[in-house]
Amino acid sequence: MSLFYHSTRGFSEPVTSKQAILEGIAPDGGLFVSDGVLTPCLDPAQLLANDYDANARLVLGKQLPDFSEQEVAGCVRRAYTGTFDSPAVTPVTAVGDDWLLELFHGPTSAFKDVALQMLPQLMGVARQGDGREVMVVTATSGDTGKAALAGFTDKPGTGVCVFYPDGGVSDVQRLQMVTQAGDNVAVCAVSGTFDDAQTQVKRAFGDRALAERLAEKGQVLSSANSINVGRLAPQVTYYLDAYLQLVRTGALELGDELDFFVPTGNFGDVLAGYYAKRMGLPVGRLVVCSNANDVLYDFLRTGVYDRRRDFHRTISPSMDILVSSNLERLLYLASDGDVELVSSLMRDLAEKGVYTVPERLMEQVRASFSCGRADDERTRATIGRTWREEGVLLDPHTGVAKAVMDETEPSGHVRVALATASPFKFSRSVLQAIGEDDSSLSDFQCMDVLAERTGLTPPAQLSDLREREVRFTDVIAPEEVPAYVEQACARVFGTAREVAASSEVCE
Ligand SMILES: *Cc1c(COP(=O)(O)O)cnc(C)c1O
């Protein structure tokens, strides 16, 4: 079977994984998939001695067949050496009779670091022999922007430009972005909503005249969104690693199936679990956990994906999503590569805002996926109870997964909830959930009070923010985004060239 990648919507123009990573999205608007890389190859019995890096090398090597062993090894070393504050990278810890897979020990305290520390490394390798300078442009509702900044800052030949909704992110999230150090970064507020910013970023990507002007200077735009193969591939690692951790501690018998409860937004995280299963890991149920934006919950029960509904702002904002882009990859895989079906479903979504999946395909999907949902009230109650009864403090995204796990009938399998953010990143909501009054407090005071009441220490990269210098204060109208991107390219790559030129002179 082919080790090349192609679009979920057609087989024309197969590309290597390096090209797929550089381009982000297929030319026809589909997502890159490969038919040959998800073959059974992960046998836990053979891998018990593997540490996280060894697992990452194995999992990435399989999915990115045109990367050499040395290239993969270099990427893994640079991505995960000294960047996570746990030697296990993603440690598994106990919560009652179940387990948490802690994915928030990276530089921005959210799970997106696992992939966004890796993506710049993969892009760096993919760029070799390409020669173009890559400007990564992203609109963010909070977590992705900072994780992309942390990953791409000072990476040669790349720049990163982040847009966030003015007044639409928390103080902590805003400061995480506007205090970002580095010469190749741009951060800008947009006077509008996240959707306004996102729409304009997409406009910049689709602007042919802009693309041509940049191409003349050897520059190209790319995306750090979770549709990129280079963001999805690294996430498979922690499913395997969690399995091995649990076998080593004696909690799990080799060969037994493990159930995962995954707080879900864009469907990237839980899809990586499905990839692990297709690659041979004994995965039982993958439980998609939704907040009040329960479009996936309805889909998995009815087979109808309907985005025509009210959007809810919740205490788990990184899951406030109505179009879960990566679901398209699952539809492709579960239908055995029926690109015509996927194309017609995606056309329905674009034109009507709704699509209906044939029952035989839903049977395939339901063979691996279950679903559950928790609104803010139940999530808060779960955070409060888990703190009081287990002494474990959850953030609101993890709280959704734990709430769903708590109400699900035990399957007989060992169960793991994916813990996707540090509770200190969402101090106000967590403080409310454990029954403290936050009404007169600033975000940072909430962090201090939460630390005091729980005896836990906030990650330094969050508590230090209030002392950092603010570097970015631009606020623009949404329509100005494409022009801002072009200026950012000129500034970032112009400076980089001058620096390169002057250092040559010095030598
Ligand atoms: C992005 C994010 C999620 C959702 O992950 P998806 O891959 O989009 O499904 C959950 N929790 C947190 C904290 C996140 O930042």
Short mmCIF file of C-alpha atoms and ligand atoms in Angstrom, two decimals:
data_model
loop_
_atom_site.label_atom_id
_atom_site.label_comp_id
_atom_site.label_asym_id
_atom_site.label_seq_id
_atom_site.Cartn_x
_atom_site.Cartn_y
_atom_site.Cartn_z
CA MET A 1 0.00 0.00 0.00
CA SER A 2 1.13 3.50 -0.77
CA LEU A 3 3.17 5.36 1.81
CA PHE A 4 2.33 8.64 0.11
CA TYR A 5 -0.27 11.08 1.35
CA HIS A 6 -3.27 12.34 -0.59
CA SER A 7 -6.46 14.30 0.04
CA THR A 8 -9.45 12.81 1.89
CA ARG A 9 -11.42 14.09 -1.11
CA GLY A 10 -9.44 12.55 -4.00
CA PHE A 11 -6.42 10.50 -5.06
CA SER A 12 -4.78 12.93 -7.47
CA GLU A 13 -1.28 14.25 -6.78
CA PRO A 14 0.10 12.02 -4.03
CA VAL A 15 2.65 13.89 -1.88
CA THR A 16 5.31 12.84 0.61
CA SER A 17 4.71 13.41 4.32
CA LYS A 18 7.25 16.25 4.14
CA GLN A 19 5.19 18.00 1.48
CA ALA A 20 1.99 17.34 3.42
CA ILE A 21 3.54 18.96 6.52
CA LEU A 22 4.72 22.01 4.58
CA GLU A 23 1.43 22.52 2.77
CA GLY A 24 -0.86 21.83 5.73
CA ILE A 25 -4.06 21.32 3.75
CA ALA A 26 -4.65 19.59 0.39
CA PRO A 27 -5.26 21.82 -2.65
CA ASP A 28 -8.90 20.67 -2.94
CA GLY A 29 -9.61 21.65 0.68
CA GLY A 30 -9.40 18.07 1.97
CA LEU A 31 -7.04 16.78 4.67
CA PHE A 32 -3.93 14.74 3.98
CA VAL A 33 -4.18 11.01 4.75
CA SER A 34 -2.09 7.98 3.81
CA ASP A 35 -3.45 4.48 3.14
CA GLY A 36 -0.24 2.64 3.96
CA VAL A 37 1.05 4.05 7.25
CA LEU A 38 -1.66 2.97 9.69
CA THR A 39 -0.82 -0.74 9.65
CA PRO A 40 -0.58 -2.88 12.80
CA CYS A 41 2.96 -2.42 14.04
CA LEU A 42 2.72 -1.47 17.72
CA ASP A 43 3.17 -4.56 19.89
CA PRO A 44 3.36 -3.48 23.55
CA ALA A 45 5.03 -6.75 24.56
CA GLN A 46 8.06 -5.78 22.46
CA LEU A 47 8.13 -2.17 23.66
CA LEU A 48 8.04 -2.36 27.45
CA ALA A 49 11.54 -0.93 27.83
CA ASN A 50 10.78 2.10 25.65
CA ASP A 51 10.92 5.58 27.15
CA TYR A 52 8.83 8.42 25.69
CA ASP A 53 11.44 9.40 23.12
CA ALA A 54 11.81 5.83 21.86
CA ASN A 55 8.03 5.60 21.47
CA ALA A 56 7.96 8.93 19.63
CA ARG A 57 10.69 7.76 17.25
CA LEU A 58 8.78 4.57 16.51
CA VAL A 59 5.38 6.22 16.01
CA LEU A 60 6.73 9.09 13.89
CA GLY A 61 8.98 6.82 11.84
CA LYS A 62 5.95 4.74 10.82
CA GLN A 63 3.77 7.72 9.93
CA LEU A 64 6.43 9.81 8.19
CA PRO A 65 8.18 7.24 5.98
CA ASP A 66 10.20 9.76 3.93
CA PHE A 67 11.97 11.05 7.07
CA SER A 68 15.23 9.20 7.72
CA GLU A 69 15.83 7.54 11.10
CA GLN A 70 18.37 10.23 11.95
CA GLU A 71 15.97 13.00 10.99
CA VAL A 72 13.23 11.58 13.21
CA ALA A 73 15.65 11.02 16.09
CA GLY A 74 16.91 14.61 15.84
CA CYS A 75 13.36 15.99 15.80
CA VAL A 76 12.37 13.95 18.86
CA ARG A 77 15.47 14.96 20.81
CA ARG A 78 15.06 18.66 20.09
CA ALA A 79 11.29 18.65 20.74
CA TYR A 80 11.28 16.87 24.09
CA THR A 81 14.67 17.47 25.71
CA GLY A 82 14.42 20.07 28.47
CA THR A 83 11.02 21.35 27.33
CA PHE A 84 8.65 19.37 29.57
CA ASP A 85 8.77 19.60 33.35
CA SER A 86 8.22 15.85 33.82
CA PRO A 87 10.87 13.26 32.92
CA ALA A 88 8.03 11.02 31.66
CA VAL A 89 6.87 13.90 29.35
CA THR A 90 3.22 12.72 29.69
CA PRO A 91 2.95 10.93 33.05
CA VAL A 92 -0.04 8.74 33.97
CA THR A 93 -1.35 9.37 37.51
CA ALA A 94 -4.12 7.78 39.58
CA VAL A 95 -7.52 9.33 40.19
CA GLY A 96 -9.65 6.97 42.32
CA ASP A 97 -9.87 3.63 40.49
CA ASP A 98 -9.10 5.31 37.16
CA TRP A 99 -6.17 7.15 35.61
CA LEU A 100 -5.25 10.54 34.19
CA LEU A 101 -2.86 10.96 31.28
CA GLU A 102 -1.26 14.33 32.05
CA LEU A 103 -0.53 16.12 28.79
CA PHE A 104 0.10 19.59 30.23
CA HIS A 105 3.74 19.52 31.35
CA GLY A 106 5.05 21.47 28.36
CA PRO A 107 6.08 25.14 28.10
CA THR A 108 2.52 26.57 27.79
CA SER A 109 0.78 24.20 30.23
CA ALA A 110 -1.69 22.81 27.67
CA PHE A 111 -1.65 19.56 25.70
CA LYS A 112 -1.06 21.32 22.39
CA ASP A 113 2.62 21.57 23.38
CA VAL A 114 3.13 17.85 22.74
CA ALA A 115 2.43 18.44 19.06
CA LEU A 116 3.56 22.06 18.73
CA GLN A 117 7.02 21.40 20.15
CA MET A 118 7.36 18.77 17.42
CA LEU A 119 5.76 20.46 14.39
CA PRO A 120 8.50 23.13 14.02
CA GLN A 121 11.15 20.40 14.09
CA LEU A 122 9.35 18.41 11.40
CA MET A 123 8.86 21.56 9.32
CA GLY A 124 12.53 22.42 9.72
CA VAL A 125 13.51 19.07 8.21
CA ALA A 126 10.80 19.24 5.53
CA ARG A 127 12.07 22.70 4.50
CA GLN A 128 15.57 21.41 3.75
CA GLY A 129 15.97 21.23 0.02
CA ASP A 130 12.88 23.41 -0.30
CA GLY A 131 14.60 26.64 0.63
CA ARG A 132 11.47 28.72 1.12
CA GLU A 133 10.89 30.72 4.27
CA VAL A 134 7.68 29.68 6.03
CA MET A 135 5.38 32.09 7.87
CA VAL A 136 3.06 30.16 10.17
CA VAL A 137 -0.18 32.09 10.53
CA THR A 138 -2.79 31.17 13.10
CA ALA A 139 -5.97 32.55 14.62
CA THR A 140 -6.43 31.45 18.20
CA SER A 141 -9.14 31.35 20.84
CA GLY A 142 -6.43 31.05 23.48
CA ASP A 143 -4.27 27.91 23.67
CA THR A 144 -3.06 27.23 20.12
CA GLY A 145 -1.55 30.69 19.62
CA LYS A 146 0.76 30.51 22.60
CA ALA A 147 1.75 26.90 21.92
CA ALA A 148 2.59 27.83 18.31
CA LEU A 149 4.65 30.83 19.49
CA ALA A 150 6.53 28.68 21.99
CA GLY A 151 7.24 26.07 19.31
CA PHE A 152 8.30 28.29 16.41
CA THR A 153 10.13 31.12 18.17
CA ASP A 154 13.67 31.53 16.83
CA LYS A 155 13.41 28.49 14.53
CA PRO A 156 15.54 29.36 11.48
CA GLY A 157 13.68 30.05 8.24
CA THR A 158 10.31 30.26 9.94
CA GLY A 159 8.18 33.02 11.41
CA VAL A 160 4.96 32.89 13.37
CA CYS A 161 2.07 35.36 13.28
CA VAL A 162 -0.81 34.98 15.75
CA PHE A 163 -4.19 36.77 15.79
CA TYR A 164 -6.47 36.67 18.83
CA PRO A 165 -9.88 38.29 19.45
CA ASP A 166 -9.45 41.58 21.35
CA GLY A 167 -11.09 41.07 24.76
CA GLY A 168 -11.91 37.46 23.86
CA VAL A 169 -9.18 35.62 25.75
CA SER A 170 -8.34 35.48 29.46
CA ASP A 171 -5.71 37.84 30.96
CA VAL A 172 -3.36 34.92 31.44
CA GLN A 173 -3.81 33.74 27.86
CA ARG A 174 -3.32 37.28 26.49
CA LEU A 175 -0.17 37.86 28.52
CA GLN A 176 1.20 34.48 27.50
CA MET A 177 1.07 35.73 23.91
CA VAL A 178 1.92 39.45 24.08
CA THR A 179 5.02 38.87 26.25
CA GLN A 180 6.45 36.28 23.83
CA ALA A 181 10.19 36.78 23.25
CA GLY A 182 11.93 36.18 19.91
CA ASP A 183 12.72 38.02 16.67
CA ASN A 184 10.53 35.99 14.31
CA VAL A 185 7.16 36.47 16.04
CA ALA A 186 4.18 38.78 15.56
CA VAL A 187 1.13 38.90 17.83
CA CYS A 188 -1.88 41.06 17.07
CA ALA A 189 -5.37 41.59 18.52
CA VAL A 190 -8.31 41.73 16.14
CA SER A 191 -11.34 43.85 17.03
CA GLY A 192 -13.88 41.07 16.51
CA THR A 193 -14.60 37.51 17.53
CA PHE A 194 -12.44 34.42 17.07
CA ASP A 195 -14.54 33.50 14.04
CA ASP A 196 -13.84 36.95 12.49
CA ALA A 197 -10.11 36.44 12.98
CA GLN A 198 -10.28 32.88 11.65
CA THR A 199 -12.24 33.95 8.55
CA GLN A 200 -9.64 36.60 7.74
CA VAL A 201 -6.73 34.22 8.27
CA LYS A 202 -8.40 31.84 5.81
CA ARG A 203 -8.77 34.80 3.42
CA ALA A 204 -5.03 35.45 3.68
CA PHE A 205 -4.35 31.76 2.85
CA GLY A 206 -6.66 31.95 -0.17
CA ASP A 207 -5.25 35.28 -1.46
CA ARG A 208 -3.45 34.32 -4.70
CA ALA A 209 -1.99 37.78 -5.30
CA LEU A 210 -0.49 37.74 -1.82
CA ALA A 211 0.86 34.21 -2.36
CA GLU A 212 2.53 35.33 -5.61
CA ARG A 213 4.12 38.41 -4.03
CA LEU A 214 5.48 36.22 -1.22
CA ALA A 215 6.63 33.50 -3.64
CA GLU A 216 8.76 36.09 -5.47
CA LYS A 217 10.64 36.60 -2.22
CA GLY A 218 10.88 32.86 -1.57
CA GLN A 219 8.25 32.91 1.16
CA VAL A 220 5.16 30.82 1.79
CA LEU A 221 2.36 30.78 4.36
CA SER A 222 1.61 27.67 6.42
CA SER A 223 -0.70 26.63 9.21
CA ALA A 224 -0.15 25.32 12.74
CA ASN A 225 -3.76 24.18 12.96
CA SER A 226 -4.47 20.61 14.05
CA ILE A 227 -5.36 19.59 10.49
CA ASN A 228 -1.59 19.47 9.78
CA VAL A 229 -0.18 15.92 9.58
CA GLY A 230 2.78 17.16 11.61
CA ARG A 231 0.49 17.99 14.53
CA LEU A 232 -1.54 14.81 14.43
CA ALA A 233 1.32 12.31 14.09
CA PRO A 234 3.11 13.18 17.39
CA GLN A 235 -0.12 12.79 19.37
CA VAL A 236 -0.26 9.05 18.69
CA THR A 237 2.81 8.64 20.90
CA TYR A 238 1.17 9.30 24.23
CA TYR A 239 -1.56 6.68 23.71
CA LEU A 240 1.15 4.06 23.28
CA ASP A 241 3.26 5.49 26.08
CA ALA A 242 0.30 5.55 28.51
CA TYR A 243 -0.42 1.89 27.74
CA LEU A 244 3.18 0.92 28.50
CA GLN A 245 3.27 3.00 31.70
CA LEU A 246 0.18 1.20 33.00
CA VAL A 247 1.58 -2.24 32.15
CA ARG A 248 4.85 -1.41 33.90
CA THR A 249 3.07 -0.32 37.10
CA GLY A 250 1.02 -3.54 37.07
CA ALA A 251 -2.32 -1.76 36.59
CA LEU A 252 -2.82 -3.30 33.15
CA GLU A 253 -2.20 -6.82 31.80
CA LEU A 254 -0.33 -6.99 28.51
CA GLY A 255 -2.84 -7.45 25.72
CA ASP A 256 -5.83 -6.09 27.69
CA GLU A 257 -7.81 -3.27 26.11
CA LEU A 258 -7.59 0.23 27.54
CA ASP A 259 -10.45 2.80 27.33
CA PHE A 260 -9.69 6.50 26.75
CA PHE A 261 -11.95 9.43 27.66
CA VAL A 262 -10.95 12.43 25.55
CA PRO A 263 -12.14 16.05 25.97
CA THR A 264 -12.79 16.96 22.35
CA GLY A 265 -12.95 20.07 20.19
CA ASN A 266 -11.42 19.80 16.74
CA PHE A 267 -11.25 15.96 17.00
CA GLY A 268 -7.45 15.87 16.66
CA ASP A 269 -6.63 14.40 20.04
CA VAL A 270 -9.18 11.57 19.95
CA LEU A 271 -8.40 10.79 16.30
CA ALA A 272 -4.78 10.18 17.32
CA GLY A 273 -6.15 7.51 19.68
CA TYR A 274 -7.89 5.88 16.71
CA TYR A 275 -4.61 6.00 14.77
CA ALA A 276 -2.94 4.19 17.68
CA LYS A 277 -5.68 1.54 17.55
CA ARG A 278 -5.27 1.09 13.77
CA MET A 279 -1.53 0.72 14.41
CA GLY A 280 -2.20 -2.24 16.68
CA LEU A 281 -2.44 -0.82 20.21
CA PRO A 282 -5.10 -2.67 22.25
CA VAL A 283 -7.51 0.27 22.56
CA GLY A 284 -11.05 -0.48 23.74
CA ARG A 285 -13.47 2.44 23.68
CA LEU A 286 -12.49 5.94 22.56
CA VAL A 287 -15.01 8.12 24.35
CA VAL A 288 -15.56 11.53 22.76
CA CYS A 289 -16.37 13.96 25.60
CA SER A 290 -18.18 17.21 24.71
CA ASN A 291 -19.17 20.33 26.62
CA ALA A 292 -22.41 22.23 25.86
CA ASN A 293 -21.25 22.51 22.24
CA ASP A 294 -22.39 18.93 21.77
CA VAL A 295 -22.40 18.62 17.98
CA LEU A 296 -20.19 15.48 18.12
CA TYR A 297 -22.34 13.90 20.81
CA ASP A 298 -25.42 14.26 18.62
CA PHE A 299 -23.48 13.05 15.58
CA LEU A 300 -22.26 9.85 17.22
CA ARG A 301 -25.78 9.04 18.43
CA THR A 302 -27.74 9.92 15.29
CA GLY A 303 -25.34 9.93 12.33
CA VAL A 304 -26.38 13.50 11.55
CA TYR A 305 -23.70 16.21 11.83
CA ASP A 306 -25.56 19.50 12.19
CA ARG A 307 -23.65 22.69 12.86
CA ARG A 308 -26.78 24.86 12.61
CA ARG A 309 -27.11 25.48 16.32
CA ASP A 310 -26.34 28.08 18.95
CA PHE A 311 -22.71 28.50 19.91
CA HIS A 312 -22.11 28.36 23.68
CA ARG A 313 -19.29 30.05 25.54
CA THR A 314 -18.26 27.58 28.24
CA ILE A 315 -15.64 27.26 30.97
CA SER A 316 -13.77 24.87 28.61
CA PRO A 317 -13.19 27.35 25.75
CA SER A 318 -10.74 25.19 23.78
CA MET A 319 -13.64 22.80 23.13
CA ASP A 320 -16.03 25.54 21.99
CA ILE A 321 -16.09 24.40 18.38
CA LEU A 322 -18.95 23.61 16.00
CA VAL A 323 -16.92 22.27 13.07
CA SER A 324 -14.55 19.50 14.15
CA SER A 325 -12.25 19.47 11.14
CA ASN A 326 -10.44 16.20 11.84
CA LEU A 327 -13.70 14.23 11.75
CA GLU A 328 -13.21 14.25 7.99
CA ARG A 329 -10.21 11.95 8.42
CA LEU A 330 -12.25 9.48 10.46
CA LEU A 331 -14.97 9.42 7.78
CA TYR A 332 -12.30 8.65 5.19
CA LEU A 333 -10.72 5.85 7.23
CA ALA A 334 -13.95 4.27 8.46
CA SER A 335 -15.37 4.21 4.90
CA ASP A 336 -12.21 2.48 3.62
CA GLY A 337 -11.20 5.50 1.62
CA ASP A 338 -14.50 6.42 -0.05
CA VAL A 339 -13.36 9.84 -1.30
CA GLU A 340 -16.57 10.43 -3.20
CA LEU A 341 -18.65 9.96 -0.09
CA VAL A 342 -16.34 12.21 1.96
CA SER A 343 -16.43 14.91 -0.74
CA SER A 344 -20.20 14.89 -0.89
CA LEU A 345 -20.55 15.01 2.91
CA MET A 346 -18.14 17.97 3.11
CA ARG A 347 -20.04 19.72 0.31
CA ASP A 348 -23.26 19.28 2.29
CA LEU A 349 -21.55 20.74 5.35
CA ALA A 350 -20.32 23.79 3.43
CA GLU A 351 -23.57 24.40 1.56
CA LYS A 352 -26.25 23.33 4.06
CA GLY A 353 -24.41 23.22 7.39
CA VAL A 354 -25.46 19.59 7.90
CA TYR A 355 -24.70 16.11 6.59
CA THR A 356 -26.01 12.59 7.22
CA VAL A 357 -23.68 9.59 7.29
CA PRO A 358 -24.95 6.22 5.97
CA GLU A 359 -25.80 3.72 8.72
CA ARG A 360 -23.21 1.10 7.64
CA LEU A 361 -20.49 3.75 8.05
CA MET A 362 -21.84 4.78 11.46
CA GLU A 363 -21.57 1.14 12.52
CA GLN A 364 -17.87 1.27 11.71
CA VAL A 365 -17.49 4.50 13.65
CA ARG A 366 -19.42 3.20 16.66
CA ALA A 367 -17.27 0.07 16.76
CA SER A 368 -14.50 2.27 18.18
CA PHE A 369 -16.10 5.49 19.42
CA SER A 370 -18.60 6.25 22.18
CA CYS A 371 -19.69 9.66 23.40
CA GLY A 372 -20.72 11.61 26.44
CA ARG A 373 -21.27 15.22 27.39
CA ALA A 374 -21.16 17.47 30.45
CA ASP A 375 -22.38 21.05 30.76
CA ASP A 376 -20.55 23.65 32.87
CA GLU A 377 -22.57 22.90 35.97
CA ARG A 378 -21.74 19.20 35.97
CA THR A 379 -18.14 19.92 35.07
CA ARG A 380 -17.79 22.29 38.05
CA ALA A 381 -19.41 19.72 40.33
CA THR A 382 -16.99 17.08 39.07
CA ILE A 383 -13.95 19.32 39.64
CA GLY A 384 -15.17 20.10 43.17
CA ARG A 385 -15.88 16.46 44.03
CA THR A 386 -12.59 15.16 42.54
CA TRP A 387 -10.68 17.70 44.60
CA ARG A 388 -12.52 16.93 47.85
CA GLU A 389 -12.57 13.15 47.49
CA GLU A 390 -9.36 12.34 45.62
CA GLY A 391 -7.19 15.38 46.25
CA VAL A 392 -6.71 15.77 42.49
CA LEU A 393 -7.26 19.19 40.91
CA LEU A 394 -8.66 19.17 37.34
CA ASP A 395 -8.88 21.96 34.78
CA PRO A 396 -12.31 22.49 33.15
CA HIS A 397 -11.44 20.57 29.95
CA THR A 398 -10.23 17.55 31.88
CA GLY A 399 -13.29 18.05 34.11
CA VAL A 400 -15.57 17.34 31.14
CA ALA A 401 -13.80 14.03 30.48
CA LYS A 402 -13.87 13.05 34.15
CA ALA A 403 -17.58 13.90 34.40
CA VAL A 404 -18.33 11.66 31.42
CA MET A 405 -16.13 8.89 32.82
CA ASP A 406 -17.91 9.07 36.19
CA GLU A 407 -21.32 8.61 34.66
CA THR A 408 -20.27 5.82 32.27
CA GLU A 409 -20.98 2.21 33.31
CA PRO A 410 -17.65 0.47 33.99
CA SER A 411 -16.71 -1.64 30.96
CA GLY A 412 -14.35 -3.92 32.81
CA HIS A 413 -11.45 -2.18 31.04
CA VAL A 414 -8.89 0.00 32.74
CA ARG A 415 -9.88 3.63 32.05
CA VAL A 416 -7.81 6.74 31.35
CA ALA A 417 -9.03 10.34 31.03
CA LEU A 418 -6.80 12.67 29.04
CA ALA A 419 -5.84 15.70 31.16
CA THR A 420 -5.31 18.52 28.68
CA ALA A 421 -4.44 21.64 30.68
CA SER A 422 -2.99 22.77 33.99
CA PRO A 423 -5.81 23.86 36.36
CA PHE A 424 -3.83 27.08 36.93
CA LYS A 425 -4.40 28.09 33.33
CA PHE A 426 -8.10 28.42 34.18
CA SER A 427 -7.74 29.50 37.81
CA ARG A 428 -10.98 31.46 38.01
CA SER A 429 -13.25 28.63 36.84
CA VAL A 430 -11.40 26.10 38.98
CA LEU A 431 -11.62 28.35 42.03
CA GLN A 432 -15.39 28.65 41.54
CA ALA A 433 -15.62 24.88 41.11
CA ILE A 434 -13.98 24.18 44.46
CA GLY A 435 -16.39 26.59 46.10
CA GLU A 436 -14.35 29.79 46.52
CA ASP A 437 -15.61 33.29 45.77
CA ASP A 438 -13.71 34.79 42.83
CA SER A 439 -15.93 37.82 42.21
CA SER A 440 -13.58 40.60 43.32
CA LEU A 441 -10.37 38.99 42.11
CA SER A 442 -8.19 39.55 39.04
CA ASP A 443 -7.00 36.50 37.07
CA PHE A 444 -3.64 36.54 38.84
CA GLN A 445 -5.24 36.91 42.26
CA CYS A 446 -7.36 33.87 41.39
CA MET A 447 -4.14 31.99 40.65
CA ASP A 448 -2.66 33.03 44.00
CA VAL A 449 -5.78 32.09 45.96
CA LEU A 450 -6.04 28.75 44.14
CA ALA A 451 -2.42 27.98 45.05
CA GLU A 452 -3.03 28.99 48.67
CA ARG A 453 -6.23 26.96 49.08
CA THR A 454 -4.90 23.80 47.43
CA GLY A 455 -1.25 23.91 48.50
CA LEU A 456 -0.28 23.28 44.86
CA THR A 457 2.29 25.36 42.97
CA PRO A 458 1.32 27.05 39.70
CA PRO A 459 3.73 26.42 36.79
CA ALA A 460 6.37 29.18 36.83
CA GLN A 461 5.68 30.09 33.20
CA LEU A 462 2.14 31.12 34.26
CA SER A 463 2.85 32.84 37.58
CA ASP A 464 5.84 34.77 36.16
CA LEU A 465 3.74 36.36 33.43
CA ARG A 466 2.77 39.39 35.46
CA GLU A 467 6.40 40.50 35.59
CA ARG A 468 7.12 40.07 31.89
CA GLU A 469 7.33 43.01 29.52
CA VAL A 470 4.45 43.44 27.05
CA ARG A 471 5.92 43.49 23.52
CA PHE A 472 2.84 43.51 21.30
CA THR A 473 0.02 46.05 21.52
CA ASP A 474 -1.35 46.21 17.94
CA VAL A 475 -5.11 46.04 17.51
CA ILE A 476 -6.46 45.93 13.97
CA ALA A 477 -9.79 45.59 12.18
CA PRO A 478 -10.47 42.06 10.88
CA GLU A 479 -10.14 43.14 7.21
CA GLU A 480 -6.58 44.28 7.88
CA VAL A 481 -5.36 40.75 8.68
CA PRO A 482 -3.98 39.82 5.22
CA ALA A 483 -2.02 43.10 4.97
CA TYR A 484 -0.70 42.58 8.48
CA VAL A 485 0.52 39.11 7.53
CA GLU A 486 2.41 40.54 4.55
CA GLN A 487 4.05 43.21 6.72
CA ALA A 488 4.97 40.59 9.29
CA CYS A 489 6.70 38.53 6.56
CA ALA A 490 8.66 41.58 5.42
CA ARG A 491 9.68 42.47 8.96
CA VAL A 492 10.51 38.98 10.20
CA PHE A 493 12.34 37.67 7.14
CA GLY A 494 13.94 41.04 6.40
CA THR A 495 15.46 41.14 9.88
CA ALA A 496 16.53 37.53 9.72
CA ARG A 497 18.42 38.19 6.47
CA GLU A 498 20.17 41.25 7.88
CA VAL A 499 21.20 39.25 10.92
CA ALA A 500 22.46 36.41 8.72
CA ALA A 501 24.32 38.88 6.48
CA SER A 502 25.98 40.73 9.37
CA SER A 503 27.08 37.50 11.05
CA GLU A 504 28.70 36.45 7.80
CA VAL A 505 30.57 39.73 7.77
CA CYS A 506 31.76 39.14 11.33
CA GLU A 507 33.11 35.72 10.44
C1 LIG B 1 -7.33 22.06 22.04
C2 LIG B 1 -7.76 21.57 23.37
C3 LIG B 1 -8.71 20.52 23.51
C4 LIG B 1 -9.39 19.86 22.33
O1 LIG B 1 -8.53 19.09 21.54
P1 LIG B 1 -8.90 18.73 20.03
O2 LIG B 1 -7.71 18.06 19.46
O3 LIG B 1 -9.20 20.05 19.36
O4 LIG B 1 -10.11 17.85 20.06
C5 LIG B 1 -9.01 20.09 24.80
N1 LIG B 1 -8.46 20.67 25.88
C6 LIG B 1 -7.57 21.68 25.79
C7 LIG B 1 -7.00 22.29 27.04
C8 LIG B 1 -7.18 22.17 24.53
O5 LIG B 1 -6.29 23.19 24.46
#
